[in-house]
C-alpha positions as a Python dict, from the first residue, in 0.01 Angstrom:
ca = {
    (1, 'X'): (0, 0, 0),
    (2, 'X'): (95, -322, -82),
    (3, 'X'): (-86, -666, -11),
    (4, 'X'): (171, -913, 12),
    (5, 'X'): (122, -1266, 150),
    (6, 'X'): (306, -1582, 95),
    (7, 'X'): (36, -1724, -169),
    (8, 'X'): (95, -1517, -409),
    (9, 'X'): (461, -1600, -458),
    (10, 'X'): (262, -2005, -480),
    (11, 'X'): (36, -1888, -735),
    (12, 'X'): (230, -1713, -904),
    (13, 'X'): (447, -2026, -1016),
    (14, 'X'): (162, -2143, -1196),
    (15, 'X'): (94, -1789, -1388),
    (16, 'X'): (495, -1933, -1495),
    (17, 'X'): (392, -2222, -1582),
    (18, 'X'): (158, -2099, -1806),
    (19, 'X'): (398, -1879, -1933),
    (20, 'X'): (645, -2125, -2001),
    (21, 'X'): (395, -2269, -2214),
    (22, 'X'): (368, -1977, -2438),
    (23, 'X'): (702, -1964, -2507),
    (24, 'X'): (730, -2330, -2628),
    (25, 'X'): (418, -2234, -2856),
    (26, 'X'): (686, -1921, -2981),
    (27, 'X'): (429, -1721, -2794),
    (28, 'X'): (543, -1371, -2597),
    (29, 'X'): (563, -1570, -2245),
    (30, 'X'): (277, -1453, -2039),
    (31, 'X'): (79, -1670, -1815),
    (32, 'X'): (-231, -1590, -1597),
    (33, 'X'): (-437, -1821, -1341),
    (34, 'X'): (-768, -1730, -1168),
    (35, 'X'): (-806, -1868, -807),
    (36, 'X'): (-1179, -1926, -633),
    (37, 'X'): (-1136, -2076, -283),
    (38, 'X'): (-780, -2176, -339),
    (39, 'X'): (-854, -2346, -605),
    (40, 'X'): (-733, -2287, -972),
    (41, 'X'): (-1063, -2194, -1225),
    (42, 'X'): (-903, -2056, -1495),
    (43, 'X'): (-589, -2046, -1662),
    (44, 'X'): (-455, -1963, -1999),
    (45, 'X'): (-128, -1825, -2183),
    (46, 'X'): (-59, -1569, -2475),
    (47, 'X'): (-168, -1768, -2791),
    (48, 'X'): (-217, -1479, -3030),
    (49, 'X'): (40, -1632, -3323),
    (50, 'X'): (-127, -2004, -3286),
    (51, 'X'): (-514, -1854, -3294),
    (52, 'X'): (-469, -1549, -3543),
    (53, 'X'): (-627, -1379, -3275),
    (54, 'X'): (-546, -1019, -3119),
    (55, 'X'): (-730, -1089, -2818),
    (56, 'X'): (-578, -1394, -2704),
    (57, 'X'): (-408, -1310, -2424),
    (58, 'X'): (-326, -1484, -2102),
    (59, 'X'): (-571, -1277, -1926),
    (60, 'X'): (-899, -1285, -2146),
    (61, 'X'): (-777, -1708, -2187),
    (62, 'X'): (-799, -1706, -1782),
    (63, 'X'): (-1115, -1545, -1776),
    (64, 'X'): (-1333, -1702, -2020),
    (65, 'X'): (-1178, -2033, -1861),
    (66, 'X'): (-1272, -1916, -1490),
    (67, 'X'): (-1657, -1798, -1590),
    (68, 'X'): (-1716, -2163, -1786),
    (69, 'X'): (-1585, -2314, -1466),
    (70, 'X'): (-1785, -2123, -1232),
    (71, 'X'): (-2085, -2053, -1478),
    (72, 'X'): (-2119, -1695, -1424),
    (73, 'X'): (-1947, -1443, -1600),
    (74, 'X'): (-1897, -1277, -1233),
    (75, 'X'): (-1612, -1381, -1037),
    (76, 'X'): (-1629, -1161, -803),
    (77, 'X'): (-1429, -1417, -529),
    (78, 'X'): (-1169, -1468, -769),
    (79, 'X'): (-789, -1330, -758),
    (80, 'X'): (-621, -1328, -1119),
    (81, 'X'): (-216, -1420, -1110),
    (82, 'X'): (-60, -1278, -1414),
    (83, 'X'): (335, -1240, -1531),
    (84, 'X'): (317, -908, -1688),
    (85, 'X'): (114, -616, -1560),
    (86, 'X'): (-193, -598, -1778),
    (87, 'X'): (-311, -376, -2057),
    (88, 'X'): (-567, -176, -2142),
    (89, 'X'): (-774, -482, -2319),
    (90, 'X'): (-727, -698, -2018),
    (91, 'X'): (-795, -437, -1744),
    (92, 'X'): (-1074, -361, -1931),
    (93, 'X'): (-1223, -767, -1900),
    (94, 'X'): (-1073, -751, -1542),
    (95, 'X'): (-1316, -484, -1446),
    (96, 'X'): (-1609, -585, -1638),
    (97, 'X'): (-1536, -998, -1481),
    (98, 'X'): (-1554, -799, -1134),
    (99, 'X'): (-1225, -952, -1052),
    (100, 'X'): (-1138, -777, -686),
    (101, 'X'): (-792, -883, -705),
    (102, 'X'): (-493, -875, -974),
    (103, 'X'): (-159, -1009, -879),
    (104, 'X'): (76, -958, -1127),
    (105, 'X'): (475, -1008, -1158),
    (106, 'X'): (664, -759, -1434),
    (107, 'X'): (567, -410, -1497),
    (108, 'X'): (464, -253, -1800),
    (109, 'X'): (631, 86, -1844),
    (110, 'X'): (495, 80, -2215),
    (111, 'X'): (119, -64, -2208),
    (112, 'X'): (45, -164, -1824),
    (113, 'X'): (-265, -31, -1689),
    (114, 'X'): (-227, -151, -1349),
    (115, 'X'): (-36, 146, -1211),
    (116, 'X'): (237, 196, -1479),
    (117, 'X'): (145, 417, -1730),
    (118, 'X'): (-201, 492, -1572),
    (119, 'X'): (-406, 279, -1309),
    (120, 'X'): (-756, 155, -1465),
    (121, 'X'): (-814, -30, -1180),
    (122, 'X'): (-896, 240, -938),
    (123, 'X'): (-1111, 503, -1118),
    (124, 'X'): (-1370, 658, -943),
    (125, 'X'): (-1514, 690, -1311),
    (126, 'X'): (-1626, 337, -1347),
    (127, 'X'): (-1860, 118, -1151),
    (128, 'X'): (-1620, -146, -1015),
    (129, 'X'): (-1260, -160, -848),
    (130, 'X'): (-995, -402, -800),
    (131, 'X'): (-662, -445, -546),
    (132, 'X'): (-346, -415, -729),
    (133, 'X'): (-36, -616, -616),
    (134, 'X'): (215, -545, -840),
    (135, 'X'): (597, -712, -858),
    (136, 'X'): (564, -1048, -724),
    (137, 'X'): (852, -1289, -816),
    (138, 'X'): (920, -971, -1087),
    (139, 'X'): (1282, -1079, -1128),
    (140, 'X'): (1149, -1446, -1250),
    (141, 'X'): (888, -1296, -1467),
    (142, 'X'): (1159, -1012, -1624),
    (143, 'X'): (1393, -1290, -1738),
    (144, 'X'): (1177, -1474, -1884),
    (145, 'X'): (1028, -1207, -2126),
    (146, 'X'): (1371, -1031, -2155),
    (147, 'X'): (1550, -1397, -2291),
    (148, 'X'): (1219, -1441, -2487),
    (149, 'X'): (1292, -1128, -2676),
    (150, 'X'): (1645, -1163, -2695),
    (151, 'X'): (1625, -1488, -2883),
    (152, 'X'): (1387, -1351, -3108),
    (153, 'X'): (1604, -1005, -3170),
    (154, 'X'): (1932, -1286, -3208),
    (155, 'X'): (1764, -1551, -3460),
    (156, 'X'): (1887, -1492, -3857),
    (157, 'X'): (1563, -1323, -4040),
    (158, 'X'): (1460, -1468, -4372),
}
């Protein structure tokens, strides 16, 4: 079932604009927002290269942003807006934030764990569930990974 409505095709062009960050930082272009009340609370891009860090993703940026904005690492009336399905990392801080919602554009047929290789997000396993709508403004979000990694495949190597 999917849970379409016009706002997340809005939101969604800020999760670009965060990615289009990233990739002017020579970052894998990924951008996430949280939303509270129609408002944006978090927001972050990939910045693993600039921070050294293997957990910087656009995601776990988001998140930490959106609990120091809201004080409470809860955000449990929050919906996250991401350009590539998540993986298992980010699902992982998804679930334990008690995020209800994930919007998200591209799929992930090699790490995605919002439905694509396996759906972490609706285990009767674990304690806490979320709404998965996957493929919004996909065809924006596919170029601009797919030109990111073509002009890294097409620069001269040293």
């Amino acid at each position: 079932m999917k849970f379409y409505n016009r706002d997340h095709d809005y939101y969604m062009q800020f999760a670009l604009k965060e990615a289009e960050k990233a990739w002017e930082a020579g970052e894998i272009p990924v951008g996430a927002v949280i939303i509270h009340e129609g408002e944006i609370i978090g927001k972050g891009f990939n910045q693993r290269e600039m921070l050294k860090d293997p957990t910087a993703h656009a995601e776990m940026i988001a998140i930490s942003s959106a609990a120091e904005n809201l004080g409470d690492w809860r955000l449990e009336n929050c919906t996250l807006y991401v350009t590539l399905e998540p993986c298992p990392m980010c699902t992982g801080a998804i679930l334990n934030a008690r995020i209800p919602k994930v919007v998200f554009g591209a799929y992930d047929d090699e790490a995605g764990m919002c439905g694509s290789v396996e759906n972490l997000c609706d285990q009767n396993l674990l304690n806490h569930k979320s709404i998965i709508v996957g493929g919004i403004l996909e065809e924006q979000c596919e170029i601009l990974l797919k030109s990111f990694f073509s002009k890294v495949r097409n620069q001269p190597r040293d």
